[in-house]
Amino acid sequence: MTTTETSTTDTVTPEQVVLLDEDGQAVGTADKAGVHHADTPLHLAFSCYLFDGDGNVLVTRRALHKRTFPGVWTNSCCGHPAPDEPLEDAVRRRVEQELGTTVTGLRLVLPRFRYRAEQEGVVENEMCPVFVGSAEGAVTPDPDEVEDARWEPWPAFRAGVLDGSRTVSVWCREQVAQLPADPASVAAADVDDLPPAARATGTP
């Protein structure tokens, strides 16, 4: 085979997620594409809320073809760290991939957040630390991931989520209920409160 030829056996390594036990210790990995089903194993994820200088939060609508919770409005960005990927690096990577922007002032606010949710037989089952940060530059969503995105005043968004008038994902509703009234200015949480598997990735 010449150097310009490509072997028919070459494959792209599928994305992996970190599987967890009930104590948050890593117990293995699984292909991201197949991990969500009716009996989804507990795994490591993250959520991020991005703010602008005027106190608005970026909310996004999940792409209509996504396997889990398609078309649902939710927080700015969610994702899964790869095995051995520092959690903050995973957040920054996913923000750039999904939203075409960078994040500054990133900090951990809900290190112990965990949830389970089901829609049409597909389950989300995650230990999902929550971060906040600021968007640096224009937001240009990837249509494969995001159907729509908009900036909303945080106080109004929070009030609507808490009183049920603003429909959002299960995890977003539960996160907003646990977030402080002004998450954009809250001090960072202690990284020692993260699940052990998240601490093991080297999060500073």
mmCIF file of C-alpha atoms in Angstrom:
data_model
loop_
_atom_site.group_PDB
_atom_site.id
_atom_site.type_symbol
_atom_site.label_atom_id
_atom_site.label_comp_id
_atom_site.label_asym_id
_atom_site.label_seq_id
_atom_site.Cartn_x
_atom_site.Cartn_y
_atom_site.Cartn_z
ATOM 1 C CA MET A 1 0.000 0.000 0.000
ATOM 2 C CA THR A 2 1.395 3.425 -0.906
ATOM 3 C CA THR A 3 1.448 6.324 1.519
ATOM 4 C CA THR A 4 -1.505 7.933 -0.262
ATOM 5 C CA GLU A 5 -3.769 4.919 0.103
ATOM 6 C CA THR A 6 -6.058 4.327 3.043
ATOM 7 C CA SER A 7 -6.564 0.863 4.447
ATOM 8 C CA THR A 8 -10.131 -0.381 4.349
ATOM 9 C CA THR A 9 -9.617 -1.560 7.924
ATOM 10 C CA ASP A 10 -8.974 1.970 9.244
ATOM 11 C CA THR A 11 -11.735 3.039 11.611
ATOM 12 C CA VAL A 12 -12.557 6.084 13.659
ATOM 13 C CA THR A 13 -12.359 5.403 17.388
ATOM 14 C CA PRO A 14 -15.848 5.906 18.828
ATOM 15 C CA GLU A 15 -16.367 8.413 21.637
ATOM 16 C CA GLN A 16 -16.260 6.822 25.071
ATOM 17 C CA VAL A 17 -17.998 7.764 28.318
ATOM 18 C CA VAL A 18 -16.873 6.907 31.834
ATOM 19 C CA LEU A 19 -19.072 4.411 33.685
ATOM 20 C CA LEU A 20 -19.498 4.849 37.442
ATOM 21 C CA ASP A 21 -20.462 2.884 40.513
ATOM 22 C CA GLU A 22 -22.741 4.334 43.185
ATOM 23 C CA ASP A 23 -19.765 5.960 44.914
ATOM 24 C CA GLY A 24 -18.732 7.809 41.756
ATOM 25 C CA GLN A 25 -15.702 5.622 41.097
ATOM 26 C CA ALA A 26 -14.883 4.770 37.489
ATOM 27 C CA VAL A 27 -15.712 1.140 36.696
ATOM 28 C CA GLY A 28 -15.205 1.080 32.930
ATOM 29 C CA THR A 29 -16.103 2.795 29.691
ATOM 30 C CA ALA A 30 -18.788 2.481 27.029
ATOM 31 C CA ASP A 31 -19.385 3.827 23.537
ATOM 32 C CA LYS A 32 -21.259 7.119 23.823
ATOM 33 C CA ALA A 33 -23.419 6.226 20.816
ATOM 34 C CA GLY A 34 -24.873 3.198 22.575
ATOM 35 C CA VAL A 35 -24.830 4.057 26.262
ATOM 36 C CA HIS A 36 -28.322 5.629 26.404
ATOM 37 C CA HIS A 37 -31.185 3.132 26.308
ATOM 38 C CA ALA A 38 -33.910 1.782 28.574
ATOM 39 C CA ASP A 39 -31.373 0.634 31.169
ATOM 40 C CA THR A 40 -28.666 3.290 30.841
ATOM 41 C CA PRO A 41 -25.760 2.652 33.229
ATOM 42 C CA LEU A 42 -24.663 5.387 35.592
ATOM 43 C CA HIS A 43 -21.974 7.502 33.921
ATOM 44 C CA LEU A 44 -20.095 10.787 34.192
ATOM 45 C CA ALA A 45 -21.330 13.940 32.469
ATOM 46 C CA PHE A 46 -21.436 17.706 32.998
ATOM 47 C CA SER A 47 -23.710 20.698 32.451
ATOM 48 C CA CYS A 48 -22.708 24.290 31.815
ATOM 49 C CA TYR A 49 -24.572 27.604 32.052
ATOM 50 C CA LEU A 50 -23.086 30.473 30.034
ATOM 51 C CA PHE A 51 -23.769 34.117 30.878
ATOM 52 C CA ASP A 52 -23.127 37.389 29.084
ATOM 53 C CA GLY A 53 -22.120 40.719 30.591
ATOM 54 C CA ASP A 54 -25.745 41.778 31.053
ATOM 55 C CA GLY A 55 -26.749 38.853 33.230
ATOM 56 C CA ASN A 56 -28.449 36.859 30.476
ATOM 57 C CA VAL A 57 -28.130 33.087 30.346
ATOM 58 C CA LEU A 58 -27.773 31.165 27.090
ATOM 59 C CA VAL A 59 -30.495 28.543 26.758
ATOM 60 C CA THR A 60 -30.511 26.000 23.959
ATOM 61 C CA ARG A 61 -32.986 23.711 22.277
ATOM 62 C CA ARG A 62 -31.645 20.236 21.618
ATOM 63 C CA ALA A 63 -31.515 19.113 17.987
ATOM 64 C CA LEU A 64 -34.678 17.337 16.861
ATOM 65 C CA HIS A 65 -32.855 14.158 15.837
ATOM 66 C CA LYS A 66 -30.987 13.603 19.118
ATOM 67 C CA ARG A 67 -31.543 10.212 20.718
ATOM 68 C CA THR A 68 -32.239 11.645 24.154
ATOM 69 C CA PHE A 69 -34.717 14.465 24.792
ATOM 70 C CA PRO A 70 -34.888 15.805 21.220
ATOM 71 C CA GLY A 71 -36.253 19.319 20.827
ATOM 72 C CA VAL A 72 -36.194 20.043 24.549
ATOM 73 C CA TRP A 73 -35.067 23.441 25.834
ATOM 74 C CA THR A 74 -32.287 23.209 28.376
ATOM 75 C CA ASN A 75 -29.135 24.834 29.733
ATOM 76 C CA SER A 76 -26.320 26.156 27.559
ATOM 77 C CA CYS A 77 -24.319 22.979 27.044
ATOM 78 C CA CYS A 78 -24.070 19.394 28.249
ATOM 79 C CA GLY A 79 -21.609 16.638 27.514
ATOM 80 C CA HIS A 80 -19.431 13.778 28.683
ATOM 81 C CA PRO A 81 -15.722 13.845 29.508
ATOM 82 C CA ALA A 82 -13.678 11.244 27.690
ATOM 83 C CA PRO A 83 -11.713 8.758 29.804
ATOM 84 C CA ASP A 84 -8.775 10.580 31.450
ATOM 85 C CA GLU A 85 -9.960 13.970 30.151
ATOM 86 C CA PRO A 86 -9.932 16.728 32.795
ATOM 87 C CA LEU A 87 -13.484 17.808 33.432
ATOM 88 C CA GLU A 88 -12.895 21.509 32.758
ATOM 89 C CA ASP A 89 -11.179 20.607 29.475
ATOM 90 C CA ALA A 90 -14.244 18.603 28.480
ATOM 91 C CA VAL A 91 -16.542 21.554 29.208
ATOM 92 C CA ARG A 92 -14.417 23.915 27.116
ATOM 93 C CA ARG A 93 -14.175 21.386 24.294
ATOM 94 C CA ARG A 94 -17.899 20.797 24.172
ATOM 95 C CA VAL A 95 -18.793 24.504 24.325
ATOM 96 C CA GLU A 96 -16.580 25.115 21.308
ATOM 97 C CA GLN A 97 -17.993 22.120 19.429
ATOM 98 C CA GLU A 98 -21.675 22.771 20.125
ATOM 99 C CA LEU A 99 -21.799 26.551 20.343
ATOM 100 C CA GLY A 100 -18.803 27.779 18.374
ATOM 101 C CA THR A 101 -17.640 30.013 21.194
ATOM 102 C CA THR A 102 -15.159 29.888 24.039
ATOM 103 C CA VAL A 103 -15.816 30.069 27.757
ATOM 104 C CA THR A 104 -14.041 32.284 30.272
ATOM 105 C CA GLY A 105 -14.320 32.394 34.045
ATOM 106 C CA LEU A 106 -15.348 28.737 34.134
ATOM 107 C CA ARG A 107 -16.029 27.462 37.629
ATOM 108 C CA LEU A 108 -17.668 24.540 39.332
ATOM 109 C CA VAL A 109 -20.886 25.296 41.220
ATOM 110 C CA LEU A 110 -22.744 22.001 41.789
ATOM 111 C CA PRO A 111 -20.124 19.268 42.170
ATOM 112 C CA ARG A 112 -22.515 16.591 43.442
ATOM 113 C CA PHE A 113 -25.446 17.026 41.074
ATOM 114 C CA ARG A 114 -26.958 13.712 39.973
ATOM 115 C CA TYR A 115 -30.167 12.879 38.164
ATOM 116 C CA ARG A 116 -32.116 10.226 36.320
ATOM 117 C CA ALA A 117 -34.681 11.061 33.631
ATOM 118 C CA GLU A 118 -36.633 9.133 31.026
ATOM 119 C CA GLN A 119 -38.316 10.103 27.779
ATOM 120 C CA GLU A 120 -39.983 7.634 25.428
ATOM 121 C CA GLY A 121 -38.112 4.700 26.913
ATOM 122 C CA VAL A 122 -34.640 6.271 26.747
ATOM 123 C CA VAL A 123 -32.992 7.006 30.087
ATOM 124 C CA GLU A 124 -30.424 9.551 31.206
ATOM 125 C CA ASN A 125 -28.571 8.374 34.324
ATOM 126 C CA GLU A 126 -25.679 10.636 35.240
ATOM 127 C CA MET A 127 -23.470 12.125 37.881
ATOM 128 C CA CYS A 128 -23.357 15.533 36.286
ATOM 129 C CA PRO A 129 -21.319 18.328 37.921
ATOM 130 C CA VAL A 130 -22.554 21.781 36.948
ATOM 131 C CA PHE A 131 -20.371 24.691 35.820
ATOM 132 C CA VAL A 132 -20.979 28.352 35.052
ATOM 133 C CA GLY A 133 -18.932 30.680 32.871
ATOM 134 C CA SER A 134 -19.040 33.520 30.384
ATOM 135 C CA ALA A 135 -19.267 33.181 26.608
ATOM 136 C CA GLU A 136 -16.375 34.867 24.835
ATOM 137 C CA GLY A 137 -17.324 35.757 21.268
ATOM 138 C CA ALA A 138 -20.341 35.122 19.066
ATOM 139 C CA VAL A 139 -22.406 31.987 19.542
ATOM 140 C CA THR A 140 -22.703 29.897 16.373
ATOM 141 C CA PRO A 141 -24.495 26.654 17.266
ATOM 142 C CA ASP A 142 -23.774 23.379 15.500
ATOM 143 C CA PRO A 143 -27.130 22.348 13.932
ATOM 144 C CA ASP A 144 -26.287 18.697 14.509
ATOM 145 C CA GLU A 145 -26.467 19.399 18.251
ATOM 146 C CA VAL A 146 -28.534 22.547 18.733
ATOM 147 C CA GLU A 147 -31.848 23.382 17.080
ATOM 148 C CA ASP A 148 -32.046 26.888 18.533
ATOM 149 C CA ALA A 149 -30.303 29.116 21.076
ATOM 150 C CA ARG A 150 -31.235 32.382 22.736
ATOM 151 C CA TRP A 151 -30.161 34.688 25.533
ATOM 152 C CA GLU A 152 -32.708 35.157 28.324
ATOM 153 C CA PRO A 153 -32.544 37.281 31.476
ATOM 154 C CA TRP A 154 -31.476 34.903 34.238
ATOM 155 C CA PRO A 155 -33.956 36.143 36.886
ATOM 156 C CA ALA A 156 -36.934 35.659 34.544
ATOM 157 C CA PHE A 157 -35.660 32.318 33.280
ATOM 158 C CA ARG A 158 -35.043 31.074 36.815
ATOM 159 C CA ALA A 159 -38.458 32.240 38.023
ATOM 160 C CA GLY A 160 -40.206 30.557 35.097
ATOM 161 C CA VAL A 161 -38.385 27.270 35.673
ATOM 162 C CA LEU A 162 -39.141 27.298 39.391
ATOM 163 C CA ASP A 163 -42.854 28.063 38.989
ATOM 164 C CA GLY A 164 -43.259 25.607 36.107
ATOM 165 C CA SER A 165 -44.219 28.145 33.460
ATOM 166 C CA ARG A 166 -40.906 27.685 31.585
ATOM 167 C CA THR A 167 -40.631 24.189 30.135
ATOM 168 C CA VAL A 168 -37.096 22.810 30.245
ATOM 169 C CA SER A 169 -35.327 19.469 30.528
ATOM 170 C CA VAL A 170 -35.621 17.477 33.727
ATOM 171 C CA TRP A 171 -31.979 18.053 34.606
ATOM 172 C CA CYS A 172 -32.174 21.781 33.916
ATOM 173 C CA ARG A 173 -35.210 22.142 36.169
ATOM 174 C CA GLU A 174 -33.469 20.282 38.991
ATOM 175 C CA GLN A 175 -30.228 22.230 38.513
ATOM 176 C CA VAL A 176 -31.926 25.615 38.511
ATOM 177 C CA ALA A 177 -33.650 24.680 41.773
ATOM 178 C CA GLN A 178 -30.231 24.029 43.323
ATOM 179 C CA LEU A 179 -28.343 26.944 41.784
ATOM 180 C CA PRO A 180 -28.008 30.189 43.755
ATOM 181 C CA ALA A 181 -30.018 33.231 42.768
ATOM 182 C CA ASP A 182 -26.937 34.761 41.140
ATOM 183 C CA PRO A 183 -24.818 31.868 39.822
ATOM 184 C CA ALA A 184 -22.749 34.170 37.585
ATOM 185 C CA SER A 185 -21.007 35.650 40.615
ATOM 186 C CA VAL A 186 -20.946 32.706 43.026
ATOM 187 C CA ALA A 187 -17.606 31.405 44.303
ATOM 188 C CA ALA A 188 -16.317 28.130 42.931
ATOM 189 C CA ALA A 189 -17.235 24.959 44.799
ATOM 190 C CA ASP A 190 -14.669 22.602 46.294
ATOM 191 C CA VAL A 191 -13.359 20.148 43.673
ATOM 192 C CA ASP A 192 -12.964 17.578 46.450
ATOM 193 C CA ASP A 193 -16.761 17.270 46.367
ATOM 194 C CA LEU A 194 -16.686 15.955 42.791
ATOM 195 C CA PRO A 195 -17.261 12.252 42.121
ATOM 196 C CA PRO A 196 -13.911 10.460 42.519
ATOM 197 C CA ALA A 197 -13.837 9.637 38.803
ATOM 198 C CA ALA A 198 -14.079 13.348 37.975
ATOM 199 C CA ARG A 199 -11.331 14.233 40.451
ATOM 200 C CA ALA A 200 -9.148 11.496 38.968
ATOM 201 C CA THR A 201 -9.157 13.236 35.582
ATOM 202 C CA GLY A 202 -7.004 15.975 37.045
ATOM 203 C CA THR A 203 -9.538 18.786 37.362
ATOM 204 C CA PRO A 204 -7.648 21.640 39.085
#
